Tab-separated table of C-alpha atoms in Angstrom:
chain	number	residue	atom	x	y	z
A	268	MET	CA	-63.607	17.119	3.027
A	269	ASN	CA	-62.412	19.714	0.753
A	270	ASN	CA	-60.134	21.240	3.651
A	271	SER	CA	-58.840	17.630	4.474
A	272	VAL	CA	-58.032	17.169	0.866
A	273	THR	CA	-56.322	20.556	0.355
A	274	ASN	CA	-54.363	20.001	3.646
A	275	THR	CA	-53.126	16.579	2.414
A	276	ALA	CA	-52.134	18.139	-0.890
A	277	ARG	CA	-50.184	21.146	1.032
A	278	LEU	CA	-48.415	18.591	3.073
A	279	LEU	CA	-47.620	16.541	0.223
A	280	GLY	CA	-46.315	19.701	-1.846
A	281	ALA	CA	-44.315	20.777	1.348
A	282	GLY	CA	-42.876	17.253	1.620
A	283	LEU	CA	-41.810	16.902	-1.947
A	284	ARG	CA	-40.293	20.398	-1.911
A	285	ALA	CA	-38.237	19.448	1.127
A	286	LEU	CA	-36.969	16.113	-0.716
A	287	LEU	CA	-36.184	18.101	-3.738
A	288	VAL	CA	-34.131	20.745	-1.791
A	289	LEU	CA	-32.420	18.264	0.426
A	290	THR	CA	-31.609	16.201	-2.597
A	291	LEU	CA	-30.298	19.138	-4.192
A	292	VAL	CA	-28.174	20.204	-1.282
A	293	THR	CA	-26.520	16.826	-0.089
A	294	GLY	CA	-26.727	14.813	-3.220
A	295	VAL	CA	-25.326	17.745	-5.742
A	296	VAL	CA	-24.005	21.030	-3.770
A	297	TYR	CA	-22.415	19.308	-0.891
A	298	PRO	CA	-20.463	16.375	-3.243
A	299	LEU	CA	-19.383	19.114	-5.428
A	300	VAL	CA	-17.995	21.508	-2.830
A	301	VAL	CA	-16.051	18.866	-0.962
A	302	THR	CA	-14.935	17.437	-4.347
A	303	GLY	CA	-13.758	20.969	-5.484
A	304	ILE	CA	-11.771	21.426	-2.044
A	305	ALA	CA	-10.135	18.192	-2.268
A	306	GLN	CA	-9.274	18.870	-5.908
A	307	GLY	CA	-7.606	22.203	-4.877
A	308	LEU	CA	-6.142	21.427	-1.902
A	309	PHE	CA	-5.162	17.737	-1.892
A	310	PRO	CA	-5.085	16.900	-5.703
A	311	GLY	CA	-3.048	13.837	-5.241
A	312	ARG	CA	-4.885	12.129	-2.687
A	313	ALA	CA	-8.202	13.096	-4.166
A	314	ASN	CA	-7.196	11.107	-7.266
A	315	GLY	CA	-6.054	8.152	-5.648
A	316	SER	CA	-2.472	8.890	-4.671
A	317	GLU	CA	-1.072	7.724	-8.079
A	318	VAL	CA	2.523	7.039	-8.765
A	319	LYS	CA	3.790	7.479	-12.035
A	320	ALA	CA	6.735	6.231	-13.925
A	321	ASP	CA	8.018	6.741	-17.373
A	322	GLY	CA	5.114	9.222	-17.993
A	323	ARG	CA	2.470	6.510	-16.950
A	324	VAL	CA	0.498	5.804	-13.834
A	325	VAL	CA	1.911	2.418	-12.344
A	326	GLY	CA	0.146	2.395	-9.109
A	327	SER	CA	-1.069	4.097	-5.925
A	328	SER	CA	1.204	4.890	-2.888
A	329	LEU	CA	-1.542	3.383	-0.630
A	330	ILE	CA	-1.997	0.079	-2.150
A	331	GLY	CA	0.610	-2.660	-1.927
A	332	GLN	CA	1.708	-4.658	-5.184
A	333	GLN	CA	2.893	-8.365	-5.624
A	334	GLY	CA	4.901	-9.996	-8.045
A	335	TYR	CA	8.111	-8.232	-8.196
A	336	GLY	CA	11.069	-9.909	-9.528
A	337	SER	CA	14.118	-11.093	-7.184
A	338	GLU	CA	16.124	-7.885	-8.359
A	339	TYR	CA	13.550	-5.762	-6.775
A	340	PHE	CA	12.560	-5.236	-3.041
A	341	GLN	CA	9.856	-7.283	-1.700
A	342	PRO	CA	6.741	-6.361	-0.204
A	343	ARG	CA	4.863	-7.740	3.020
A	344	PRO	CA	3.020	-10.886	2.343
A	345	ALA	CA	-0.758	-10.514	1.098
A	346	ASN	CA	-1.916	-13.829	2.584
A	347	GLY	CA	-5.265	-12.193	3.270
A	348	LEU	CA	-6.227	-11.459	-0.423
A	349	GLY	CA	-8.150	-13.319	-3.068
A	350	ALA	CA	-6.205	-14.206	-6.339
A	351	ASN	CA	-7.114	-13.451	-9.899
A	352	SER	CA	-5.595	-14.370	-13.388
A	353	LEU	CA	-5.975	-10.888	-14.873
A	354	ASN	CA	-3.673	-8.745	-12.666
A	355	THR	CA	-0.885	-10.233	-10.606
A	356	HIS	CA	0.290	-6.853	-9.192
A	357	TYR	CA	-3.164	-6.129	-7.716
A	358	ARG	CA	-4.878	-9.171	-6.317
A	359	LEU	CA	-8.102	-7.250	-5.425
A	360	ILE	CA	-10.715	-9.808	-5.510
A	361	LEU	CA	-10.868	-8.980	-1.876
A	362	SER	CA	-9.178	-7.483	0.730
A	363	GLY	CA	-8.543	-8.776	4.566
A	364	ALA	CA	-6.438	-10.605	7.000
A	365	THR	CA	-6.213	-14.362	7.262
A	366	ASN	CA	-7.765	-13.766	10.669
A	367	LEU	CA	-5.782	-16.911	12.139
A	368	ALA	CA	-4.973	-16.766	16.037
A	369	GLY	CA	-1.652	-16.318	17.165
A	370	ASP	CA	-1.340	-19.685	18.240
A	371	SER	CA	-2.824	-21.066	15.056
A	372	GLU	CA	-0.627	-23.965	13.691
A	373	LYS	CA	-1.248	-22.710	10.048
A	374	LEU	CA	-0.062	-19.359	11.094
A	375	VAL	CA	2.970	-20.769	12.759
A	376	GLN	CA	3.790	-22.901	9.860
A	377	SER	CA	3.329	-20.012	7.220
A	378	VAL	CA	5.565	-17.810	9.318
A	379	ASP	CA	8.372	-20.373	9.603
A	380	GLU	CA	8.086	-21.146	5.786
A	381	ALA	CA	8.062	-17.353	5.101
A	382	LYS	CA	11.113	-17.095	7.280
A	383	ALA	CA	13.229	-19.828	5.851
A	384	LYS	CA	12.522	-18.545	2.366
A	385	ILE	CA	13.692	-14.793	3.275
A	386	VAL	CA	16.798	-16.312	4.653
A	387	LYS	CA	17.399	-18.172	1.823
A	388	ASP	CA	16.855	-15.543	-0.886
A	389	ASN	CA	18.532	-12.829	0.835
A	390	SER	CA	21.536	-14.604	1.583
A	391	VAL	CA	24.405	-14.065	-0.912
A	392	PRO	CA	28.015	-14.332	-0.785
A	393	GLY	CA	29.633	-12.416	1.893
A	394	TYR	CA	26.391	-11.746	3.416
A	395	THR	CA	24.439	-14.320	5.579
A	396	VAL	CA	20.805	-13.645	6.718
A	397	ARG	CA	20.216	-15.089	10.328
A	398	PRO	CA	16.326	-16.226	11.214
A	399	SER	CA	16.622	-13.612	14.118
A	400	ASP	CA	17.433	-10.870	11.402
A	401	VAL	CA	14.011	-11.415	10.018
A	402	PRO	CA	11.515	-8.540	11.201
A	403	ALA	CA	7.834	-9.478	11.661
A	404	ASP	CA	6.663	-7.442	8.726
A	405	ALA	CA	8.474	-9.507	6.415
A	406	VAL	CA	6.696	-12.824	7.434
A	407	THR	CA	3.023	-11.526	8.241
A	408	SER	CA	0.309	-9.644	6.091
A	409	SER	CA	-1.428	-6.402	7.469
A	410	GLY	CA	-5.055	-6.153	8.404
A	411	SER	CA	-5.868	-5.452	4.891
A	412	GLY	CA	-3.395	-7.415	3.055
A	413	LEU	CA	-2.666	-4.191	1.022
A	414	ASP	CA	0.249	-2.534	2.937
A	415	PRO	CA	2.188	-0.761	0.508
A	416	ASP	CA	5.060	-0.157	3.131
A	417	ILE	CA	7.668	-1.956	4.798
A	418	SER	CA	9.909	-1.549	7.900
A	419	PRO	CA	13.362	-0.031	7.244
A	420	GLN	CA	14.736	-3.305	8.994
A	421	TYR	CA	13.022	-5.289	6.273
A	422	ALA	CA	14.561	-2.969	3.493
A	423	ASP	CA	17.899	-3.087	4.989
A	424	LEU	CA	17.751	-7.025	5.024
A	425	GLN	CA	17.137	-6.941	1.335
A	426	VAL	CA	19.837	-4.559	0.384
A	427	HIS	CA	22.780	-7.155	-0.158
A	428	ARG	CA	20.652	-9.029	-2.535
A	429	VAL	CA	19.377	-6.241	-4.565
A	430	ALA	CA	22.674	-5.040	-4.926
A	431	ALA	CA	24.015	-8.469	-6.068
A	432	ARG	CA	21.273	-8.817	-8.571
A	433	ASN	CA	21.618	-5.577	-9.776
A	434	GLY	CA	25.249	-5.123	-10.112
A	435	LEU	CA	25.400	-2.258	-7.684
A	436	SER	CA	27.241	-1.338	-4.634
A	437	VAL	CA	25.703	-2.160	-1.121
A	438	THR	CA	26.458	1.336	-0.308
A	439	ARG	CA	24.358	3.009	-3.205
A	440	VAL	CA	21.486	0.583	-2.161
A	441	GLU	CA	21.550	1.788	1.338
A	442	LYS	CA	21.513	5.025	0.245
A	443	LEU	CA	18.566	4.709	-1.820
A	444	VAL	CA	16.569	2.962	1.107
A	445	ASP	CA	17.599	5.542	3.481
A	446	ASP	CA	16.394	8.137	0.828
A	447	HIS	CA	13.079	6.552	0.488
A	448	THR	CA	12.638	5.895	4.399
A	449	THR	CA	9.728	8.135	6.066
A	450	GLY	CA	9.961	8.930	9.418
A	451	ARG	CA	7.126	8.806	12.298
A	452	THR	CA	4.141	11.275	11.232
A	453	LEU	CA	4.667	14.340	13.268
A	454	GLY	CA	7.542	12.740	15.031
A	455	PHE	CA	5.442	10.409	17.098
A	456	ILE	CA	2.757	8.872	15.244
A	457	GLY	CA	3.245	5.375	13.834
A	458	GLU	CA	6.553	3.824	12.698
A	459	PRO	CA	9.278	4.658	10.201
A	460	ARG	CA	8.450	3.143	6.867
A	461	VAL	CA	9.497	2.631	3.193
A	462	ASN	CA	7.075	2.616	0.326
A	463	VAL	CA	8.158	-0.286	-1.791
A	464	LEU	CA	6.534	0.840	-5.091
A	465	GLU	CA	8.456	4.194	-4.879
A	466	LEU	CA	11.521	2.620	-3.908
A	467	ASN	CA	11.365	0.043	-6.761
A	468	ILE	CA	11.031	2.829	-8.974
A	469	ALA	CA	13.996	4.526	-7.959
A	470	LEU	CA	15.810	1.455	-7.954
A	471	LYS	CA	14.763	0.981	-11.646
A	472	ASP	CA	16.073	4.430	-12.351
A	473	LEU	CA	19.481	3.855	-10.748
A	474	THR	CA	19.980	0.675	-12.715
A	475	ALA	CA	19.302	2.359	-15.854
A	476	ASP	CA	21.717	5.091	-15.208
A	477	LYS	CA	24.682	2.936	-13.754
């Protein structure tokens, strides 16, 4: 009986020591090491890929914003997001896609309405947007609804409107887009893209200097 109790106590003690060691290693040491490496090698990404303007954080380069005025470049639609009344730039009640099928009448109607609005909003004197000019990313949301980038084609489509609204030359705004266009990763992964937040920050700086 005593031997049984002693063995049980030893097993419990060994189990407790193993639990404490594993908790220390996996719950304290490992997270601290990973955090230290991330802060040392990738501080920007480790801290949320913050984007700053005028000395303050205005967003993340990884999360798309909504609610820009007509003088700015517009992002992709965010139809899969929930709504809130506190922050109209980050509608982060939930993230996701609409989950509508390609032949969904609701999706087709949404795309047609979005395309018509883009044609109307971006057609200015001397420049008319045709429905065939509107790229897919301009009228459809991403899988998360939080895509921070648009295609160079969508950015180029908006150049004339942005130039007209801000009293800038088309050439200057085109160069701004070119300067903020990122190519394929490693030359073959993904597609060329333009980060809308960073582009609009540069646009704001440009209009302040004109």
